[in-house]
PDB file of C-alpha atoms in Angstrom:
ATOM      1  CA  MET A 181      44.793-114.405 -71.043  1.00  0.00           C
ATOM      2  CA  LYS A 182      44.569-113.456 -67.385  1.00  0.00           C
ATOM      3  CA  MET A 183      43.601-110.386 -65.485  1.00  0.00           C
ATOM      4  CA  LYS A 184      45.012-109.539 -62.116  1.00  0.00           C
ATOM      5  CA  GLN A 185      45.139-106.762 -59.565  1.00  0.00           C
ATOM      6  CA  ASP A 186      48.450-105.065 -60.220  1.00  0.00           C
ATOM      7  CA  SER A 187      49.617-102.979 -57.253  1.00  0.00           C
ATOM      8  CA  THR A 188      53.239-102.679 -58.320  1.00  0.00           C
ATOM      9  CA  ARG A 189      52.349-100.448 -61.285  1.00  0.00           C
ATOM     10  CA  ASN A 190      49.421 -98.696 -59.550  1.00  0.00           C
ATOM     11  CA  THR A 191      47.036-100.106 -62.166  1.00  0.00           C
ATOM     12  CA  SER A 192      43.626-101.232 -61.048  1.00  0.00           C
ATOM     13  CA  TYR A 193      43.644-104.185 -63.449  1.00  0.00           C
ATOM     14  CA  THR A 194      45.930-105.646 -66.053  1.00  0.00           C
ATOM     15  CA  VAL A 195      45.029-107.809 -69.086  1.00  0.00           C
ATOM     16  CA  ASP A 196      47.681-109.886 -70.823  1.00  0.00           C
ATOM     17  CA  CYS A 197      47.620-109.852 -74.650  1.00  0.00           C
ATOM     18  CA  GLU A 198      49.249-111.633 -77.545  1.00  0.00           C
ATOM     19  CA  ASP A 199      50.586-109.851 -80.636  1.00  0.00           C
ATOM     20  CA  TYR A 200      47.188-109.385 -82.287  1.00  0.00           C
ATOM     21  CA  VAL A 201      44.283-107.010 -82.367  1.00  0.00           C
ATOM     22  CA  HIS A 202      41.950-108.288 -79.596  1.00  0.00           C
ATOM     23  CA  VAL A 203      38.245-107.596 -79.239  1.00  0.00           C
ATOM     24  CA  GLU A 204      37.062-108.295 -75.744  1.00  0.00           C
ATOM     25  CA  GLU A 205      34.162-108.110 -73.305  1.00  0.00           C
ATOM     26  CA  ASP A 206      32.673-109.998 -70.354  1.00  0.00           C
ATOM     27  CA  ALA A 207      34.206-112.761 -68.066  1.00  0.00           C
ATOM     28  CA  GLU A 208      34.801-111.666 -64.518  1.00  0.00           C
ATOM     29  CA  VAL A 209      38.132-111.542 -62.704  1.00  0.00           C
ATOM     30  CA  GLU A 210      38.328-109.482 -59.506  1.00  0.00           C
ATOM     31  CA  GLY A 211      35.485-107.137 -60.370  1.00  0.00           C
ATOM     32  CA  MET A 212      36.150-106.705 -64.097  1.00  0.00           C
ATOM     33  CA  GLN A 213      34.617-108.778 -66.887  1.00  0.00           C
ATOM     34  CA  TYR A 214      36.073-109.705 -70.233  1.00  0.00           C
ATOM     35  CA  LYS A 215      36.261-112.494 -72.782  1.00  0.00           C
ATOM     36  CA  THR A 216      38.106-112.735 -76.067  1.00  0.00           C
ATOM     37  CA  LEU A 217      35.551-112.564 -78.867  1.00  0.00           C
ATOM     38  CA  ARG A 218      37.887-112.794 -81.857  1.00  0.00           C
ATOM     39  CA  THR A 219      41.554-112.359 -82.594  1.00  0.00           C
ATOM     40  CA  PHE A 220      42.419-110.426 -85.755  1.00  0.00           C
ATOM     41  CA  HIS A 221      45.871-111.177 -87.202  1.00  0.00           C
ATOM     42  CA  HIS A 222      47.097-107.830 -88.494  1.00  0.00           C
ATOM     43  CA  GLY A 223      50.546-108.807 -89.679  1.00  0.00           C
ATOM     44  CA  ILE A 224      52.212-105.387 -89.328  1.00  0.00           C
ATOM     45  CA  ARG A 225      52.708-102.890 -86.519  1.00  0.00           C
ATOM     46  CA  VAL A 226      49.560-100.911 -85.599  1.00  0.00           C
ATOM     47  CA  ASP A 227      50.204 -97.230 -84.892  1.00  0.00           C
ATOM     48  CA  ALA A 228      46.576 -96.110 -84.306  1.00  0.00           C
ATOM     49  CA  ILE A 229      43.124 -97.690 -84.091  1.00  0.00           C
ATOM     50  CA  ALA A 230      39.564 -96.319 -84.267  1.00  0.00           C
ATOM     51  CA  TRP A 231      36.181 -97.919 -83.586  1.00  0.00           C
ATOM     52  CA  SER A 232      33.171 -97.405 -85.770  1.00  0.00           C
ATOM     53  CA  PRO A 233      29.937 -96.253 -84.115  1.00  0.00           C
ATOM     54  CA  GLU A 234      28.302 -99.078 -86.056  1.00  0.00           C
ATOM     55  CA  THR A 235      29.972-101.608 -83.750  1.00  0.00           C
ATOM     56  CA  ARG A 236      27.176-103.383 -81.877  1.00  0.00           C
ATOM     57  CA  LEU A 237      27.665-106.526 -79.757  1.00  0.00           C
ATOM     58  CA  ASP A 238      23.990-106.548 -78.708  1.00  0.00           C
ATOM     59  CA  ALA A 239      22.701-106.765 -82.293  1.00  0.00           C
ATOM     60  CA  ILE A 240      21.806-110.030 -84.056  1.00  0.00           C
ATOM     61  CA  PRO A 241      24.147-110.797 -85.681  1.00  0.00           C
ATOM     62  CA  PRO A 242      26.694-108.659 -83.832  1.00  0.00           C
ATOM     63  CA  GLN A 243      28.794-106.220 -85.889  1.00  0.00           C
ATOM     64  CA  ILE A 244      32.376-105.242 -85.204  1.00  0.00           C
ATOM     65  CA  ARG A 245      34.004-102.568 -87.337  1.00  0.00           C
ATOM     66  CA  PHE A 246      37.312-100.830 -86.677  1.00  0.00           C
ATOM     67  CA  CYS A 247      40.087 -99.253 -88.673  1.00  0.00           C
ATOM     68  CA  THR A 248      43.815 -99.337 -88.082  1.00  0.00           C
ATOM     69  CA  ALA A 249      46.723 -97.183 -89.267  1.00  0.00           C
ATOM     70  CA  ALA A 250      49.834 -99.289 -89.784  1.00  0.00           C
ATOM     71  CA  SER A 251      53.546 -98.680 -90.159  1.00  0.00           C
ATOM     72  CA  ASP A 252      53.284 -99.274 -93.937  1.00  0.00           C
ATOM     73  CA  ARG A 253      51.298 -95.972 -94.212  1.00  0.00           C
ATOM     74  CA  LYS A 254      48.046 -97.737 -95.033  1.00  0.00           C
ATOM     75  CA  LEU A 255      44.645 -97.813 -93.366  1.00  0.00           C
ATOM     76  CA  ARG A 256      42.936-101.189 -92.902  1.00  0.00           C
ATOM     77  CA  LEU A 257      39.195-101.457 -92.304  1.00  0.00           C
ATOM     78  CA  PHE A 258      38.059-104.629 -90.551  1.00  0.00           C
ATOM     79  CA  THR A 259      34.397-105.750 -90.450  1.00  0.00           C
ATOM     80  CA  SER A 260      33.201-108.900 -88.704  1.00  0.00           C
ATOM     81  CA  ASP A 261      29.973-110.443 -87.467  1.00  0.00           C
ATOM     82  CA  LEU A 262      32.074-112.789 -85.241  1.00  0.00           C
ATOM     83  CA  GLN A 263      30.840-115.700 -87.365  1.00  0.00           C
ATOM     84  CA  ASP A 264      31.348-116.194 -91.091  1.00  0.00           C
ATOM     85  CA  LYS A 265      31.685-112.567 -92.233  1.00  0.00           C
ATOM     86  CA  ASN A 266      35.258-111.322 -91.806  1.00  0.00           C
ATOM     87  CA  GLU A 267      36.283-108.650 -94.259  1.00  0.00           C
ATOM     88  CA  PHE A 268      39.098-106.204 -94.526  1.00  0.00           C
ATOM     89  CA  LYS A 269      39.949-103.410 -96.992  1.00  0.00           C
ATOM     90  CA  THR A 270      43.194-101.495 -97.407  1.00  0.00           C
ATOM     91  CA  PHE A 271      43.186 -97.725 -98.063  1.00  0.00           C
ATOM     92  CA  ASP A 272      46.202 -96.253 -99.859  1.00  0.00           C
ATOM     93  CA  GLY A 273      47.025 -92.587-100.219  1.00  0.00           C
ATOM     94  CA  HIS A 274      49.190 -91.253 -97.347  1.00  0.00           C
ATOM     95  CA  SER A 275      52.864 -90.982 -98.191  1.00  0.00           C
ATOM     96  CA  ASP A 276      54.154 -90.937 -94.601  1.00  0.00           C
ATOM     97  CA  TYR A 277      53.224 -92.301 -91.171  1.00  0.00           C
ATOM     98  CA  ILE A 278      49.567 -91.928 -90.102  1.00  0.00           C
ATOM     99  CA  ASN A 279      49.320 -90.511 -86.595  1.00  0.00           C
ATOM    100  CA  ASP A 280      45.570 -90.628 -85.907  1.00  0.00           C
ATOM    101  CA  LEU A 281      42.242 -91.613 -87.378  1.00  0.00           C
ATOM    102  CA  VAL A 282      38.543 -91.318 -86.493  1.00  0.00           C
ATOM    103  CA  PHE A 283      35.177 -92.516 -87.816  1.00  0.00           C
ATOM    104  CA  ALA A 284      32.353 -90.106 -88.580  1.00  0.00           C
ATOM    105  CA  PRO A 285      30.666 -90.141 -85.115  1.00  0.00           C
ATOM    106  CA  ASN A 286      27.012 -90.787 -85.942  1.00  0.00           C
ATOM    107  CA  GLU A 287      26.668 -93.144 -88.893  1.00  0.00           C
ATOM    108  CA  GLY A 288      30.350 -94.144 -89.226  1.00  0.00           C
ATOM    109  CA  GLN A 289      30.247 -94.007 -93.037  1.00  0.00           C
ATOM    110  CA  GLU A 290      33.487 -91.997 -93.354  1.00  0.00           C
ATOM    111  CA  ILE A 291      36.965 -92.082 -91.815  1.00  0.00           C
ATOM    112  CA  ALA A 292      39.325 -89.106 -91.331  1.00  0.00           C
ATOM    113  CA  SER A 293      43.094 -89.591 -90.963  1.00  0.00           C
ATOM    114  CA  VAL A 294      46.106 -87.318 -90.357  1.00  0.00           C
ATOM    115  CA  SER A 295      49.696 -88.001 -91.258  1.00  0.00           C
ATOM    116  CA  ASP A 296      53.312 -86.840 -91.182  1.00  0.00           C
ATOM    117  CA  ASP A 297      52.729 -86.156 -94.926  1.00  0.00           C
ATOM    118  CA  HIS A 298      51.098 -82.799 -93.934  1.00  0.00           C
ATOM    119  CA  THR A 299      47.564 -83.900 -94.978  1.00  0.00           C
ATOM    120  CA  CYS A 300      44.234 -84.741 -93.413  1.00  0.00           C
ATOM    121  CA  ARG A 301      42.160 -87.030 -95.610  1.00  0.00           C
ATOM    122  CA  VAL A 302      38.529 -88.113 -95.413  1.00  0.00           C
ATOM    123  CA  TRP A 303      37.623 -91.535 -96.865  1.00  0.00           C
ATOM    124  CA  ASP A 304      34.433 -93.445 -97.536  1.00  0.00           C
ATOM    125  CA  LEU A 305      34.275 -97.057 -96.424  1.00  0.00           C
ATOM    126  CA  GLU A 306      35.331 -98.233 -99.903  1.00  0.00           C
ATOM    127  CA  GLY A 307      38.617 -96.368 -99.514  1.00  0.00           C
ATOM    128  CA  ASN A 308      37.731 -93.496-101.872  1.00  0.00           C
ATOM    129  CA  GLU A 309      39.153 -90.121-100.842  1.00  0.00           C
ATOM    130  CA  LYS A 310      36.254 -87.706-100.254  1.00  0.00           C
ATOM    131  CA  ALA A 311      38.210 -84.717 -98.939  1.00  0.00           C
ATOM    132  CA  HIS A 312      41.834 -83.642 -98.655  1.00  0.00           C
ATOM    133  CA  PHE A 313      43.178 -80.864 -96.451  1.00  0.00           C
ATOM    134  CA  VAL A 314      46.769 -79.649 -96.851  1.00  0.00           C
ATOM    135  CA  LEU A 315      48.393 -78.912 -93.489  1.00  0.00           C
ATOM    136  CA  ARG A 316      51.433 -76.729 -92.619  1.00  0.00           C
ATOM    137  CA  SER A 317      53.115 -79.413 -90.527  1.00  0.00           C
ATOM    138  CA  PRO A 318      52.521 -83.100 -89.559  1.00  0.00           C
ATOM    139  CA  GLY A 319      48.922 -83.856 -88.510  1.00  0.00           C
ATOM    140  CA  MET A 320      48.993 -85.336 -84.995  1.00  0.00           C
ATOM    141  CA  SER A 321      45.311 -85.646 -83.995  1.00  0.00           C
ATOM    142  CA  VAL A 322      41.948 -85.608 -85.716  1.00  0.00           C
ATOM    143  CA  CYS A 323      38.597 -85.411 -83.874  1.00  0.00           C
ATOM    144  CA  TRP A 324      34.989 -85.594 -85.072  1.00  0.00           C
ATOM    145  CA  HIS A 325      32.305 -84.581 -82.514  1.00  0.00           C
ATOM    146  CA  PRO A 326      28.829 -86.222 -82.609  1.00  0.00           C
ATOM    147  CA  GLU A 327      27.206 -82.808 -81.953  1.00  0.00           C
ATOM    148  CA  GLU A 328      29.264 -81.117 -84.684  1.00  0.00           C
ATOM    149  CA  ALA A 329      29.080 -83.752 -87.425  1.00  0.00           C
ATOM    150  CA  PHE A 330      30.007 -81.327 -90.247  1.00  0.00           C
ATOM    151  CA  LYS A 331      33.173 -80.097 -88.578  1.00  0.00           C
ATOM    152  CA  LEU A 332      36.560 -81.741 -88.235  1.00  0.00           C
ATOM    153  CA  MET A 333      39.204 -80.747 -85.701  1.00  0.00           C
ATOM    154  CA  VAL A 334      42.841 -81.217 -86.815  1.00  0.00           C
ATOM    155  CA  ALA A 335      45.844 -80.625 -84.550  1.00  0.00           C
ATOM    156  CA  GLU A 336      49.256 -79.988 -86.120  1.00  0.00           C
ATOM    157  CA  LYS A 337      52.692 -80.523 -84.686  1.00  0.00           C
ATOM    158  CA  ASN A 338      53.502 -76.810 -85.168  1.00  0.00           C
ATOM    159  CA  GLY A 339      51.044 -75.921 -82.365  1.00  0.00           C
ATOM    160  CA  THR A 340      48.002 -74.996 -84.463  1.00  0.00           C
ATOM    161  CA  ILE A 341      44.568 -76.625 -84.045  1.00  0.00           C
ATOM    162  CA  ARG A 342      42.170 -75.947 -86.926  1.00  0.00           C
ATOM    163  CA  PHE A 343      38.480 -76.642 -87.400  1.00  0.00           C
ATOM    164  CA  TYR A 344      37.337 -77.411 -90.941  1.00  0.00           C
ATOM    165  CA  ASP A 345      33.849 -77.150 -92.392  1.00  0.00           C
ATOM    166  CA  LEU A 346      33.276 -80.447 -94.196  1.00  0.00           C
ATOM    167  CA  ILE A 347      30.611 -78.928 -96.500  1.00  0.00           C
ATOM    168  CA  THR A 348      32.712 -76.039 -97.834  1.00  0.00           C
ATOM    169  CA  GLN A 349      36.013 -77.831 -97.077  1.00  0.00           C
ATOM    170  CA  GLN A 350      37.374 -74.579 -95.628  1.00  0.00           C
ATOM    171  CA  ALA A 351      39.132 -73.827 -92.342  1.00  0.00           C
ATOM    172  CA  ILE A 352      36.720 -71.878 -90.077  1.00  0.00           C
ATOM    173  CA  LEU A 353      38.568 -71.470 -86.788  1.00  0.00           C
ATOM    174  CA  SER A 354      42.077 -71.918 -85.401  1.00  0.00           C
ATOM    175  CA  LEU A 355      43.602 -72.180 -81.922  1.00  0.00           C
ATOM    176  CA  GLU A 356      47.222 -71.625 -81.007  1.00  0.00           C
ATOM    177  CA  CYS A 357      49.430 -73.388 -78.421  1.00  0.00           C
ATOM    178  CA  GLU A 358      52.291 -70.897 -78.765  1.00  0.00           C
ATOM    179  CA  GLN A 359      54.603 -73.809 -78.053  1.00  0.00           C
ATOM    180  CA  THR A 360      55.823 -76.917 -79.825  1.00  0.00           C
ATOM    181  CA  PRO A 361      55.758 -79.733 -80.498  1.00  0.00           C
ATOM    182  CA  LEU A 362      52.056 -80.289 -80.148  1.00  0.00           C
ATOM    183  CA  MET A 363      51.797 -84.072 -79.854  1.00  0.00           C
ATOM    184  CA  SER A 364      48.088 -84.714 -79.176  1.00  0.00           C
ATOM    185  CA  ALA A 365      44.731 -82.891 -78.890  1.00  0.00           C
ATOM    186  CA  ASP A 366      41.173 -83.874 -78.053  1.00  0.00           C
ATOM    187  CA  TRP A 367      37.701 -82.383 -78.365  1.00  0.00           C
ATOM    188  CA  CYS A 368      35.664 -82.789 -75.184  1.00  0.00           C
ATOM    189  CA  LEU A 369      32.678 -85.098 -75.698  1.00  0.00           C
ATOM    190  CA  LYS A 370      30.657 -83.565 -72.825  1.00  0.00           C
ATOM    191  CA  ASN A 371      31.272 -79.947 -73.810  1.00  0.00           C
ATOM    192  CA  THR A 372      31.881 -79.014 -77.451  1.00  0.00           C
ATOM    193  CA  LEU A 373      33.472 -75.692 -76.464  1.00  0.00           C
ATOM    194  CA  LYS A 374      36.413 -77.357 -74.638  1.00  0.00           C
ATOM    195  CA  ILE A 375      39.598 -78.456 -76.400  1.00  0.00           C
ATOM    196  CA  GLY A 376      42.610 -79.966 -74.706  1.00  0.00           C
ATOM    197  CA  ALA A 377      46.115 -80.746 -75.908  1.00  0.00           C
ATOM    198  CA  VAL A 378      49.662 -81.522 -74.822  1.00  0.00           C
ATOM    199  CA  ALA A 379      52.596 -79.617 -76.251  1.00  0.00           C
ATOM    200  CA  GLY A 380      56.186 -79.739 -74.940  1.00  0.00           C
ATOM    201  CA  SER A 381      55.808 -80.851 -71.357  1.00  0.00           C
ATOM    202  CA  ASP A 382      52.508 -78.992 -70.685  1.00  0.00           C
ATOM    203  CA  TRP A 383      48.794 -79.652 -70.950  1.00  0.00           C
ATOM    204  CA  LEU A 384      46.722 -76.825 -72.391  1.00  0.00           C
ATOM    205  CA  ILE A 385      42.946 -76.200 -72.429  1.00  0.00           C
ATOM    206  CA  TRP A 386      40.888 -73.822 -74.575  1.00  0.00           C
ATOM    207  CA  ASP A 387      37.363 -72.480 -74.350  1.00  0.00           C
ATOM    208  CA  ILE A 388      36.781 -71.741 -78.042  1.00  0.00           C
ATOM    209  CA  THR A 389      34.267 -68.993 -77.269  1.00  0.00           C
ATOM    210  CA  ARG A 390      36.817 -67.039 -75.218  1.00  0.00           C
ATOM    211  CA  SER A 391      40.082 -66.926 -77.098  1.00  0.00           C
ATOM    212  CA  SER A 392      42.286 -68.638 -79.656  1.00  0.00           C
ATOM    213  CA  TYR A 393      44.917 -68.935 -76.842  1.00  0.00           C
ATOM    214  CA  PRO A 394      44.711 -71.427 -73.978  1.00  0.00           C
ATOM    215  CA  GLN A 395      42.571 -70.591 -70.944  1.00  0.00           C
ATOM    216  CA  ASP A 396      44.680 -72.823 -68.744  1.00  0.00           C
ATOM    217  CA  LYS A 397      47.988 -74.630 -69.027  1.00  0.00           C
ATOM    218  CA  ARG A 398      50.263 -76.498 -66.617  1.00  0.00           C
ATOM    219  CA  PRO A 399      53.494 -78.450 -66.805  1.00  0.00           C
ATOM    220  CA  VAL A 400      52.726 -82.141 -66.564  1.00  0.00           C
ATOM    221  CA  HIS A 401      55.394 -84.587 -67.724  1.00  0.00           C
ATOM    222  CA  VAL A 402      59.117 -83.805 -67.256  1.00  0.00           C
ATOM    223  CA  ASP A 403      60.050 -86.038 -70.212  1.00  0.00           C
ATOM    224  CA  ARG A 404      57.611 -84.353 -72.651  1.00  0.00           C
ATOM    225  CA  ALA A 405      53.925 -85.123 -72.838  1.00  0.00           C
ATOM    226  CA  ARG A 406      52.681 -87.543 -75.505  1.00  0.00           C
ATOM    227  CA  LEU A 407      48.841 -88.017 -75.375  1.00  0.00           C
ATOM    228  CA  PHE A 408      45.787 -86.065 -74.123  1.00  0.00           C
ATOM    229  CA  ARG A 409      42.320 -87.610 -73.759  1.00  0.00           C
ATOM    230  CA  TRP A 410      39.179 -86.183 -72.170  1.00  0.00           C
ATOM    231  CA  SER A 411      37.047 -88.477 -70.066  1.00  0.00           C
ATOM    232  CA  ARG A 412      33.798 -89.302 -71.873  1.00  0.00           C
ATOM    233  CA  VAL A 413      31.706 -88.945 -68.706  1.00  0.00           C
ATOM    234  CA  ASN A 414      33.012 -85.769 -67.065  1.00  0.00           C
ATOM    235  CA  GLU A 415      34.015 -82.561 -68.808  1.00  0.00           C
ATOM    236  CA  ASN A 416      36.536 -81.688 -66.056  1.00  0.00           C
ATOM    237  CA  LEU A 417      38.417 -84.984 -66.091  1.00  0.00           C
ATOM    238  CA  PHE A 418      41.222 -85.856 -68.522  1.00  0.00           C
ATOM    239  CA  ALA A 419      44.334 -88.025 -68.773  1.00  0.00           C
ATOM    240  CA  THR A 420      47.795 -87.438 -70.195  1.00  0.00           C
ATOM    241  CA  THR A 421      50.745 -89.703 -70.837  1.00  0.00           C
ATOM    242  CA  GLY A 422      54.447 -88.889 -70.897  1.00  0.00           C
ATOM    243  CA  TYR A 423      56.798 -89.757 -73.706  1.00  0.00           C
ATOM    244  CA  PRO A 424      57.574 -93.519 -73.677  1.00  0.00           C
ATOM    245  CA  GLY A 425      60.854 -93.966 -71.851  1.00  0.00           C
ATOM    246  CA  LYS A 426      63.139 -96.981 -72.157  1.00  0.00           C
ATOM    247  CA  THR A 427      61.010 -99.056 -69.807  1.00  0.00           C
ATOM    248  CA  THR A 428      57.954 -97.162 -68.540  1.00  0.00           C
ATOM    249  CA  THR A 429      55.403 -94.565 -69.580  1.00  0.00           C
ATOM    250  CA  GLN A 430      53.833 -92.262 -67.007  1.00  0.00           C
ATOM    251  CA  LEU A 431      50.021 -91.758 -66.947  1.00  0.00           C
ATOM    252  CA  GLN A 432      48.398 -88.858 -65.063  1.00  0.00           C
ATOM    253  CA  VAL A 433      44.722 -88.268 -64.497  1.00  0.00           C
ATOM    254  CA  HIS A 434      43.731 -84.611 -63.919  1.00  0.00           C
ATOM    255  CA  HIS A 435      40.634 -82.867 -62.669  1.00  0.00           C
ATOM    256  CA  LEU A 436      40.253 -79.157 -63.472  1.00  0.00           C
ATOM    257  CA  GLY A 437      39.177 -78.501 -59.903  1.00  0.00           C
ATOM    258  CA  HIS A 438      42.441 -79.917 -58.430  1.00  0.00           C
ATOM    259  CA  PRO A 439      45.877 -78.282 -58.692  1.00  0.00           C
ATOM    260  CA  GLN A 440      47.692 -81.639 -58.661  1.00  0.00           C
ATOM    261  CA  PRO A 441      46.986 -84.828 -60.699  1.00  0.00           C
ATOM    262  CA  ILE A 442      44.406 -86.982 -58.905  1.00  0.00           C
ATOM    263  CA  LEU A 443      46.086 -90.188 -60.105  1.00  0.00           C
ATOM    264  CA  THR A 444      49.564 -91.108 -61.310  1.00  0.00           C
ATOM    265  CA  GLY A 445      50.549 -94.494 -62.713  1.00  0.00           C
ATOM    266  CA  THR A 446      53.097 -96.171 -64.917  1.00  0.00           C
ATOM    267  CA  ALA A 447      52.813 -98.752 -67.712  1.00  0.00           C
ATOM    268  CA  ALA A 448      55.699-100.800 -69.063  1.00  0.00           C
ATOM    269  CA  VAL A 449      56.505 -99.471 -72.546  1.00  0.00           C
ATOM    270  CA  GLY A 450      53.070 -97.833 -72.736  1.00  0.00           C
ATOM    271  CA  SER A 451      51.321 -96.705 -75.909  1.00  0.00           C
ATOM    272  CA  GLY A 452      47.847 -95.443 -76.608  1.00  0.00           C
ATOM    273  CA  LEU A 453      45.319 -93.935 -74.125  1.00  0.00           C
ATOM    274  CA  THR A 454      41.581 -94.356 -74.027  1.00  0.00           C
ATOM    275  CA  TRP A 455      38.612 -93.839 -71.703  1.00  0.00           C
ATOM    276  CA  HIS A 456      35.589 -96.098 -71.234  1.00  0.00           C
ATOM    277  CA  ARG A 457      32.396 -94.718 -72.788  1.00  0.00           C
ATOM    278  CA  THR A 458      30.339 -94.706 -69.567  1.00  0.00           C
ATOM    279  CA  LEU A 459      32.755 -95.264 -66.667  1.00  0.00           C
ATOM    280  CA  PRO A 460      35.656 -93.235 -65.206  1.00  0.00           C
ATOM    281  CA  LEU A 461      38.056 -95.950 -66.392  1.00  0.00           C
ATOM    282  CA  CYS A 462      41.082 -95.339 -68.582  1.00  0.00           C
ATOM    283  CA  ALA A 463      43.401 -97.770 -70.271  1.00  0.00           C
ATOM    284  CA  VAL A 464      46.940 -97.754 -71.727  1.00  0.00           C
ATOM    285  CA  GLY A 465      48.528-100.495 -73.848  1.00  0.00           C
ATOM    286  CA  GLY A 466      51.841-101.880 -72.613  1.00  0.00           C
ATOM    287  CA  ASP A 467      54.283-104.774 -73.093  1.00  0.00           C
ATOM    288  CA  HIS A 468      51.820-107.501 -74.185  1.00  0.00           C
ATOM    289  CA  LYS A 469      49.352-106.095 -71.621  1.00  0.00           C
ATOM    290  CA  ILE A 470      46.535-103.588 -71.246  1.00  0.00           C
ATOM    291  CA  PHE A 471      46.687-101.524 -68.039  1.00  0.00           C
ATOM    292  CA  PHE A 472      43.461-100.166 -66.556  1.00  0.00           C
ATOM    293  CA  TRP A 473      42.992 -97.405 -63.969  1.00  0.00           C
ATOM    294  CA  VAL A 474      39.724 -96.650 -62.221  1.00  0.00           C
ATOM    295  CA  THR A 475      39.346 -93.073 -61.052  1.00  0.00           C
ATOM    296  CA  GLU A 476      36.821 -91.117 -59.055  1.00  0.00           C
ATOM    297  CA  MET A 477      34.230 -88.963 -60.843  1.00  0.00           C
TER     298      MET A 477
END
């Protein structure tokens, strides 16, 4: 693997990858460090991935735990200590593609997933179904906030975002896009009252104390927007991606104080979008590569 400055695609850094799930950190190339810790052979296309909060590389022994949603409509839970312990479990239950999944944010003892089968399901780490919510359209995003551990946010393709109480297993609040298709939504880590989404070619933002309709919305990607992710370090910073085209995917980073995107980039055949936990750094997967962009706070 190599990492290089990549000016042609406006990325700050690029990491080359093989066809596996990589877990990386450290090793410095041009100001960014990484090393391959372990390669997990998955064997089937990964559609979504989520990290457990139990993952600790500074523990002895280290623990890595993540879960994937694959094209065979199954979840796979991987656990490794990067030495002798390498386990994986398969969770069956969804009858159509799984679009998103998330671990319970504090202890990581449960996983929630949403699917084209019009359900949101909550699982324990043994693969037992603990809760089951019937949706009115495909489930596109599911979020679980560390400060709201007994609530689940589920975004549906029909433009509705619902919050569920995990104790009573009832819907307690809903937000409306008033446009479709809603493709992705996110719950702001730094401010629990802020929700963001992309629907059609617009981004939309709600303050849940003010209204069930968006406070702010703007057109963003001509070719339809695909993903929305809040920065984990700044409640006014977020990123969106456009629908994957034949060759490239557009990334835009937005700041609520600026009328225009503060950064625009492209990734070859991009998929996925994530922010670093403590830095204003976002990444998109591409054609055997990971593209990184560093932005201002």
